[in-house]
Short mmCIF file of N, CA and C in Angstrom, two decimals:
data_model
loop_
_atom_site.label_atom_id
_atom_site.label_comp_id
_atom_site.label_asym_id
_atom_site.label_seq_id
_atom_site.Cartn_x
_atom_site.Cartn_y
_atom_site.Cartn_z
N MET B 1 -1.83 14.58 -10.82
CA MET B 1 -1.62 13.54 -9.83
C MET B 1 -0.72 14.09 -8.73
N SER B 2 -1.08 13.80 -7.48
CA SER B 2 -0.21 14.19 -6.37
C SER B 2 -0.12 13.02 -5.38
N THR B 3 1.01 12.97 -4.70
CA THR B 3 1.21 11.93 -3.70
C THR B 3 1.80 12.55 -2.44
N ILE B 4 1.49 11.93 -1.32
CA ILE B 4 2.09 12.25 -0.03
C ILE B 4 2.43 10.92 0.62
N VAL B 5 3.66 10.76 1.03
CA VAL B 5 4.06 9.59 1.81
C VAL B 5 4.99 10.13 2.89
N THR B 6 4.51 10.12 4.14
CA THR B 6 5.26 10.75 5.22
C THR B 6 4.84 10.19 6.58
N GLU B 7 5.63 10.46 7.59
CA GLU B 7 5.25 10.15 8.97
C GLU B 7 4.27 11.23 9.42
N HIS B 8 3.19 10.82 10.07
CA HIS B 8 2.22 11.77 10.60
C HIS B 8 1.52 11.17 11.81
N ASP B 9 1.59 11.86 12.93
CA ASP B 9 0.87 11.46 14.14
C ASP B 9 1.20 10.03 14.57
N GLY B 10 2.47 9.67 14.50
CA GLY B 10 2.90 8.35 14.94
C GLY B 10 2.69 7.22 13.95
N LEU B 11 2.18 7.53 12.75
CA LEU B 11 1.94 6.53 11.71
C LEU B 11 2.54 7.01 10.40
N MET B 12 2.62 6.11 9.43
CA MET B 12 2.95 6.49 8.06
C MET B 12 1.63 6.84 7.38
N LEU B 13 1.63 7.92 6.64
CA LEU B 13 0.47 8.33 5.85
C LEU B 13 0.86 8.22 4.38
N ALA B 14 0.07 7.49 3.62
CA ALA B 14 0.29 7.35 2.17
C ALA B 14 -0.99 7.79 1.47
N ARG B 15 -0.84 8.77 0.58
CA ARG B 15 -2.01 9.30 -0.13
C ARG B 15 -1.67 9.52 -1.60
N PHE B 16 -2.55 9.02 -2.47
CA PHE B 16 -2.46 9.22 -3.91
C PHE B 16 -3.75 9.89 -4.34
N GLU B 17 -3.63 10.95 -5.13
CA GLU B 17 -4.81 11.65 -5.60
C GLU B 17 -4.64 12.02 -7.07
N SER B 18 -5.66 11.73 -7.86
CA SER B 18 -5.69 12.14 -9.26
C SER B 18 -7.06 12.76 -9.52
N SER B 19 -7.32 13.13 -10.76
CA SER B 19 -8.58 13.80 -11.06
C SER B 19 -9.80 12.89 -10.86
N ASP B 20 -9.59 11.58 -10.88
CA ASP B 20 -10.74 10.68 -10.76
C ASP B 20 -10.67 9.67 -9.62
N ARG B 21 -9.67 9.77 -8.74
CA ARG B 21 -9.58 8.82 -7.63
C ARG B 21 -8.68 9.33 -6.51
N VAL B 22 -8.95 8.83 -5.32
CA VAL B 22 -8.13 9.13 -4.15
C VAL B 22 -7.94 7.83 -3.38
N PHE B 23 -6.71 7.62 -2.92
CA PHE B 23 -6.42 6.49 -2.04
C PHE B 23 -5.61 7.05 -0.88
N GLU B 24 -6.01 6.75 0.34
CA GLU B 24 -5.27 7.20 1.52
C GLU B 24 -5.32 6.13 2.59
N VAL B 25 -4.17 5.87 3.21
CA VAL B 25 -4.10 4.89 4.29
C VAL B 25 -3.05 5.34 5.30
N SER B 26 -3.32 5.08 6.56
CA SER B 26 -2.35 5.30 7.64
C SER B 26 -2.00 3.93 8.21
N PHE B 27 -0.71 3.70 8.44
CA PHE B 27 -0.29 2.38 8.90
C PHE B 27 0.94 2.49 9.78
N ASP B 28 1.17 1.47 10.61
CA ASP B 28 2.38 1.45 11.42
C ASP B 28 3.38 0.41 10.96
N ALA B 29 2.96 -0.49 10.07
CA ALA B 29 3.87 -1.51 9.52
C ALA B 29 3.45 -1.85 8.11
N LEU B 30 4.44 -2.16 7.29
CA LEU B 30 4.21 -2.60 5.92
C LEU B 30 4.77 -4.01 5.80
N GLU B 31 3.89 -4.97 5.51
CA GLU B 31 4.27 -6.37 5.43
C GLU B 31 4.34 -6.81 3.97
N PRO B 32 5.54 -6.99 3.43
CA PRO B 32 5.66 -7.42 2.03
C PRO B 32 5.59 -8.94 1.90
N THR B 33 5.03 -9.38 0.77
CA THR B 33 5.11 -10.78 0.36
C THR B 33 5.71 -10.76 -1.05
N ASP B 34 5.68 -11.87 -1.74
CA ASP B 34 6.24 -11.91 -3.09
C ASP B 34 5.57 -10.90 -4.04
N VAL B 35 4.25 -10.75 -3.93
CA VAL B 35 3.53 -9.89 -4.88
C VAL B 35 2.52 -8.94 -4.22
N THR B 36 2.57 -8.81 -2.90
CA THR B 36 1.61 -7.97 -2.18
C THR B 36 2.32 -7.17 -1.09
N LEU B 37 1.86 -5.95 -0.88
CA LEU B 37 2.27 -5.17 0.29
C LEU B 37 1.04 -5.02 1.17
N ARG B 38 1.13 -5.44 2.42
CA ARG B 38 -0.01 -5.36 3.34
C ARG B 38 0.21 -4.22 4.33
N PHE B 39 -0.77 -3.33 4.42
CA PHE B 39 -0.73 -2.25 5.39
C PHE B 39 -1.30 -2.77 6.71
N ARG B 40 -0.57 -2.57 7.81
CA ARG B 40 -1.01 -3.01 9.12
C ARG B 40 -1.05 -1.82 10.08
N ARG B 41 -2.08 -1.79 10.92
CA ARG B 41 -2.18 -0.78 11.97
C ARG B 41 -2.70 -1.49 13.21
N ASP B 42 -1.93 -1.36 14.29
CA ASP B 42 -2.27 -2.02 15.56
C ASP B 42 -2.47 -3.52 15.37
N GLY B 43 -1.66 -4.12 14.52
CA GLY B 43 -1.70 -5.57 14.29
C GLY B 43 -2.78 -6.04 13.32
N GLU B 44 -3.64 -5.14 12.90
CA GLU B 44 -4.72 -5.50 11.98
C GLU B 44 -4.38 -5.07 10.55
N ARG B 45 -4.78 -5.89 9.60
CA ARG B 45 -4.60 -5.52 8.19
C ARG B 45 -5.66 -4.49 7.81
N VAL B 46 -5.22 -3.33 7.34
CA VAL B 46 -6.15 -2.27 6.97
C VAL B 46 -6.18 -2.02 5.46
N GLY B 47 -5.32 -2.71 4.74
CA GLY B 47 -5.31 -2.56 3.29
C GLY B 47 -4.12 -3.26 2.67
N SER B 48 -4.01 -3.16 1.35
CA SER B 48 -2.90 -3.80 0.65
C SER B 48 -2.73 -3.18 -0.73
N ILE B 49 -1.60 -3.48 -1.32
CA ILE B 49 -1.33 -3.15 -2.72
C ILE B 49 -0.97 -4.46 -3.39
N TYR B 50 -1.60 -4.72 -4.53
CA TYR B 50 -1.40 -5.99 -5.20
C TYR B 50 -1.47 -5.80 -6.71
N ASN B 51 -0.94 -6.77 -7.43
CA ASN B 51 -1.01 -6.79 -8.89
C ASN B 51 -2.31 -7.45 -9.27
N ASP B 52 -3.06 -6.84 -10.18
CA ASP B 52 -4.39 -7.32 -10.55
C ASP B 52 -4.31 -8.50 -11.51
N LYS B 53 -4.31 -9.71 -10.95
CA LYS B 53 -4.37 -10.96 -11.72
C LYS B 53 -3.34 -11.03 -12.84
N GLY B 54 -2.12 -10.63 -12.54
CA GLY B 54 -1.04 -10.76 -13.50
C GLY B 54 -1.02 -9.70 -14.59
N THR B 55 -1.89 -8.70 -14.50
CA THR B 55 -1.89 -7.63 -15.50
C THR B 55 -0.90 -6.55 -15.10
N ASP B 56 -0.84 -5.51 -15.88
CA ASP B 56 0.03 -4.38 -15.56
C ASP B 56 -0.59 -3.47 -14.50
N ARG B 57 -1.85 -3.71 -14.15
CA ARG B 57 -2.52 -2.83 -13.18
C ARG B 57 -2.07 -3.13 -11.76
N THR B 58 -1.71 -2.09 -11.05
CA THR B 58 -1.38 -2.20 -9.64
C THR B 58 -2.53 -1.58 -8.86
N MET B 59 -3.12 -2.37 -7.97
CA MET B 59 -4.32 -1.94 -7.26
C MET B 59 -4.01 -1.72 -5.78
N ALA B 60 -4.64 -0.70 -5.20
CA ALA B 60 -4.57 -0.45 -3.77
C ALA B 60 -5.94 -0.76 -3.19
N ARG B 61 -5.95 -1.43 -2.07
CA ARG B 61 -7.20 -1.90 -1.48
C ARG B 61 -7.24 -1.48 -0.02
N LEU B 62 -8.39 -0.95 0.41
CA LEU B 62 -8.63 -0.63 1.82
C LEU B 62 -9.72 -1.54 2.35
N THR B 63 -9.50 -2.09 3.52
CA THR B 63 -10.52 -2.89 4.17
C THR B 63 -11.42 -1.93 4.95
N THR B 64 -12.72 -2.08 4.80
CA THR B 64 -13.63 -1.19 5.51
C THR B 64 -13.80 -1.63 6.96
N ALA B 65 -14.31 -0.74 7.77
CA ALA B 65 -14.48 -1.02 9.19
C ALA B 65 -15.74 -1.84 9.48
N ARG B 66 -16.55 -2.07 8.47
CA ARG B 66 -17.78 -2.85 8.67
C ARG B 66 -17.48 -4.34 8.80
N ASP B 67 -18.44 -5.06 9.35
CA ASP B 67 -18.31 -6.52 9.43
C ASP B 67 -18.29 -7.10 8.03
N GLY B 68 -17.60 -8.20 7.87
CA GLY B 68 -17.55 -8.85 6.58
C GLY B 68 -16.26 -8.55 5.85
N ALA B 69 -16.26 -8.77 4.57
CA ALA B 69 -15.05 -8.64 3.77
C ALA B 69 -15.15 -7.48 2.78
N ASP B 70 -15.87 -6.42 3.14
CA ASP B 70 -15.99 -5.27 2.25
C ASP B 70 -14.64 -4.60 2.06
N PHE B 71 -14.43 -4.08 0.87
CA PHE B 71 -13.20 -3.35 0.60
C PHE B 71 -13.44 -2.33 -0.50
N ILE B 72 -12.52 -1.40 -0.61
CA ILE B 72 -12.52 -0.38 -1.65
C ILE B 72 -11.21 -0.53 -2.40
N GLY B 73 -11.24 -0.63 -3.72
CA GLY B 73 -10.02 -0.80 -4.50
C GLY B 73 -9.91 0.25 -5.59
N VAL B 74 -8.70 0.77 -5.78
CA VAL B 74 -8.42 1.73 -6.85
C VAL B 74 -7.08 1.39 -7.49
N GLU B 75 -6.96 1.72 -8.76
CA GLU B 75 -5.69 1.53 -9.45
C GLU B 75 -4.73 2.66 -9.06
N VAL B 76 -3.48 2.32 -8.77
CA VAL B 76 -2.45 3.31 -8.42
C VAL B 76 -1.22 3.06 -9.28
N PRO B 77 -0.45 4.11 -9.57
CA PRO B 77 0.75 3.93 -10.38
C PRO B 77 1.87 3.26 -9.60
N LYS B 78 2.72 2.52 -10.31
CA LYS B 78 3.83 1.83 -9.65
C LYS B 78 4.80 2.81 -9.00
N GLY B 79 4.89 4.04 -9.53
CA GLY B 79 5.74 5.05 -8.90
C GLY B 79 5.30 5.36 -7.48
N PHE B 80 3.99 5.38 -7.25
CA PHE B 80 3.46 5.60 -5.91
C PHE B 80 3.79 4.41 -5.00
N VAL B 81 3.66 3.22 -5.52
CA VAL B 81 3.97 2.01 -4.75
C VAL B 81 5.44 2.02 -4.35
N GLU B 82 6.30 2.38 -5.26
CA GLU B 82 7.73 2.45 -4.97
C GLU B 82 8.02 3.50 -3.90
N GLU B 83 7.34 4.64 -4.00
CA GLU B 83 7.50 5.71 -3.01
C GLU B 83 7.08 5.22 -1.61
N VAL B 84 5.97 4.50 -1.52
CA VAL B 84 5.50 3.95 -0.25
C VAL B 84 6.51 2.96 0.32
N LEU B 85 6.99 2.05 -0.51
CA LEU B 85 7.94 1.04 -0.05
C LEU B 85 9.26 1.70 0.38
N ASP B 86 9.75 2.66 -0.37
CA ASP B 86 10.98 3.36 0.00
C ASP B 86 10.84 4.08 1.34
N ALA B 87 9.76 4.82 1.52
CA ALA B 87 9.55 5.58 2.75
C ALA B 87 9.38 4.66 3.96
N ALA B 88 8.63 3.58 3.79
CA ALA B 88 8.43 2.63 4.89
C ALA B 88 9.74 1.95 5.26
N THR B 89 10.55 1.65 4.27
CA THR B 89 11.87 1.04 4.53
C THR B 89 12.76 2.01 5.30
N GLU B 90 12.82 3.24 4.84
CA GLU B 90 13.65 4.26 5.50
C GLU B 90 13.19 4.52 6.94
N ALA B 91 11.90 4.42 7.19
CA ALA B 91 11.34 4.67 8.52
C ALA B 91 11.41 3.44 9.43
N GLY B 92 11.90 2.31 8.91
CA GLY B 92 11.99 1.09 9.71
C GLY B 92 10.64 0.43 9.95
N ARG B 93 9.70 0.63 9.03
CA ARG B 93 8.35 0.07 9.20
C ARG B 93 8.07 -1.15 8.33
N VAL B 94 9.07 -1.63 7.59
CA VAL B 94 8.91 -2.84 6.78
C VAL B 94 9.20 -4.05 7.66
N THR B 95 8.30 -5.02 7.67
CA THR B 95 8.44 -6.16 8.57
C THR B 95 9.49 -7.17 8.12
N ASP B 96 9.81 -7.22 6.83
CA ASP B 96 10.76 -8.20 6.31
C ASP B 96 11.46 -7.60 5.09
N GLU B 97 12.68 -7.15 5.28
CA GLU B 97 13.40 -6.48 4.19
C GLU B 97 13.77 -7.43 3.05
N THR B 98 13.99 -8.70 3.36
CA THR B 98 14.27 -9.68 2.30
C THR B 98 13.05 -9.85 1.41
N ALA B 99 11.88 -9.95 2.02
CA ALA B 99 10.63 -10.05 1.24
C ALA B 99 10.40 -8.77 0.43
N ALA B 100 10.76 -7.62 0.99
CA ALA B 100 10.62 -6.35 0.27
C ALA B 100 11.50 -6.33 -0.98
N THR B 101 12.70 -6.88 -0.87
CA THR B 101 13.58 -6.97 -2.03
C THR B 101 12.97 -7.86 -3.10
N GLY B 102 12.40 -8.98 -2.69
CA GLY B 102 11.73 -9.88 -3.63
C GLY B 102 10.53 -9.21 -4.29
N TYR B 103 9.77 -8.43 -3.53
CA TYR B 103 8.63 -7.69 -4.09
C TYR B 103 9.11 -6.71 -5.15
N ARG B 104 10.19 -5.99 -4.84
CA ARG B 104 10.74 -5.04 -5.83
C ARG B 104 11.12 -5.74 -7.13
N LEU B 105 11.73 -6.92 -7.02
CA LEU B 105 12.14 -7.66 -8.21
C LEU B 105 10.95 -8.15 -9.04
N ARG B 106 9.92 -8.61 -8.36
CA ARG B 106 8.77 -9.20 -9.07
C ARG B 106 7.76 -8.18 -9.57
N VAL B 107 7.54 -7.11 -8.82
CA VAL B 107 6.44 -6.20 -9.12
C VAL B 107 6.91 -4.85 -9.66
N LEU B 108 7.96 -4.31 -9.08
CA LEU B 108 8.40 -2.99 -9.51
C LEU B 108 9.47 -3.10 -10.58
#
């Protein structure tokens, strides 16, 4: 398993890769709620990280560029989610730090 979470080309780049899956997203803002992190780029939601129906699974979701509500979802480890949230917070890209604290308490 490898991860990259860094600033790149004016955006945050978050990438998780394992032997059977890859998740990558570029975003300029991370919008936390109680149980979801929403990736935003140019004001549009491009993906999210959420808990799968109250289970231990943490899922990352990318919205496709096609019309409609198509998406791609993969399971990601909570360590990766924490790394994304930490880096976005340090870079000043979290839209609501109070909500981010609540997310940490409920999900991480």
